[in-house]
């Protein structure tokens, strides 16, 4: 089943650290949320993406400008999934 991955880092607040949010959507005409997770760092994200990559073979990444601007985060996603950053 083809799926779509969205990833972004939240802005830090006065009482919290920035978190990485990842959502996995079905790539249907009427998409539905398959999984949503939050991570404290790229290492946790990579681990989860590795698990996702074994379950779903056809993963498309929504490469937003914000994601591409965060070099470390974009690199973590690209490396974990074996894809290039556009």
CSV table of C-alpha atoms in Angstrom, one decimal:
chain,number,residue,atom,x,y,z
A,1,UNK,CA,0.0,0.0,0.0
A,2,UNK,CA,1.5,3.4,-0.9
A,3,UNK,CA,1.7,5.8,2.0
A,4,UNK,CA,2.6,9.5,2.5
A,5,UNK,CA,4.9,10.7,5.3
A,6,UNK,CA,4.9,14.2,6.8
A,7,UNK,CA,7.6,15.3,9.2
A,8,UNK,CA,8.1,18.6,11.0
A,9,UNK,CA,9.8,20.0,14.1
A,10,UNK,CA,7.7,22.2,16.4
A,11,UNK,CA,8.9,25.5,17.7
A,12,UNK,CA,10.2,25.5,21.2
A,13,UNK,CA,7.9,27.1,23.8
A,14,UNK,CA,8.7,28.6,27.2
A,15,UNK,CA,7.9,25.4,29.0
A,16,UNK,CA,8.7,22.7,26.4
A,17,UNK,CA,11.4,21.6,24.0
A,18,UNK,CA,10.8,21.3,20.3
A,19,UNK,CA,9.4,17.9,19.3
A,20,UNK,CA,9.5,16.1,15.9
A,21,UNK,CA,6.0,15.2,14.7
A,22,UNK,CA,5.6,12.5,12.1
A,23,UNK,CA,2.4,11.4,10.5
A,24,UNK,CA,1.9,8.5,8.1
A,25,UNK,CA,-1.1,8.8,5.7
A,26,UNK,CA,-2.6,6.4,3.2
A,27,UNK,CA,-2.0,7.7,-0.3
A,28,UNK,CA,-5.6,7.1,-1.4
A,29,UNK,CA,-7.9,9.7,-3.0
A,30,UNK,CA,-9.5,9.8,0.4
A,31,UNK,CA,-6.5,9.6,2.7
A,32,UNK,CA,-6.7,8.4,6.3
A,33,UNK,CA,-4.2,8.6,9.1
A,34,UNK,CA,-2.3,5.3,9.7
A,35,UNK,CA,0.0,6.5,12.4
A,36,UNK,CA,1.2,9.6,14.2
A,37,UNK,CA,4.2,9.9,16.6
A,38,UNK,CA,6.2,12.5,18.3
A,39,UNK,CA,9.9,12.2,19.0
A,40,UNK,CA,12.5,14.1,21.0
A,41,UNK,CA,15.3,13.7,18.5
A,42,UNK,CA,16.4,12.3,15.1
A,43,UNK,CA,17.6,9.0,16.6
A,44,UNK,CA,14.1,8.1,17.8
A,45,UNK,CA,12.7,9.2,14.5
A,46,UNK,CA,15.2,7.1,12.5
A,47,UNK,CA,14.2,4.0,14.6
A,48,UNK,CA,10.5,4.5,13.9
A,49,UNK,CA,11.1,5.1,10.2
A,50,UNK,CA,13.1,1.9,10.0
A,51,UNK,CA,10.1,0.0,11.4
A,52,UNK,CA,7.7,1.8,9.0
A,53,UNK,CA,10.0,1.0,6.1
A,54,UNK,CA,9.8,-2.7,6.8
A,55,UNK,CA,6.0,-2.6,6.9
A,56,UNK,CA,5.3,-0.2,3.9
A,57,UNK,CA,7.4,-0.5,0.8
A,58,UNK,CA,6.1,2.5,-1.1
A,59,UNK,CA,6.7,5.6,1.1
A,60,UNK,CA,6.5,9.1,-0.4
A,61,UNK,CA,7.8,12.0,1.7
A,62,UNK,CA,6.1,15.4,1.6
A,63,UNK,CA,9.2,17.5,1.3
A,64,UNK,CA,8.0,20.9,2.6
A,65,UNK,CA,10.2,23.9,2.5
A,66,UNK,CA,10.3,23.8,6.3
A,67,UNK,CA,11.5,20.2,6.3
A,68,UNK,CA,14.2,20.8,3.6
A,69,UNK,CA,15.4,23.9,5.6
A,70,UNK,CA,16.1,21.7,8.6
A,71,UNK,CA,19.2,20.0,7.3
A,72,UNK,CA,19.7,17.5,10.1
A,73,UNK,CA,16.0,16.5,10.2
A,74,UNK,CA,15.8,16.2,6.4
A,75,UNK,CA,19.0,14.1,6.4
A,76,UNK,CA,17.6,11.8,9.0
A,77,UNK,CA,14.4,11.2,7.0
A,78,UNK,CA,16.3,10.6,3.7
A,79,UNK,CA,18.9,8.3,5.3
A,80,UNK,CA,16.3,6.2,7.1
A,81,UNK,CA,14.2,5.7,4.0
A,82,UNK,CA,17.0,5.5,1.5
A,83,UNK,CA,15.7,8.5,-0.6
A,84,UNK,CA,17.3,11.7,-1.8
A,85,UNK,CA,16.3,15.2,-0.6
A,86,UNK,CA,14.8,17.0,-3.6
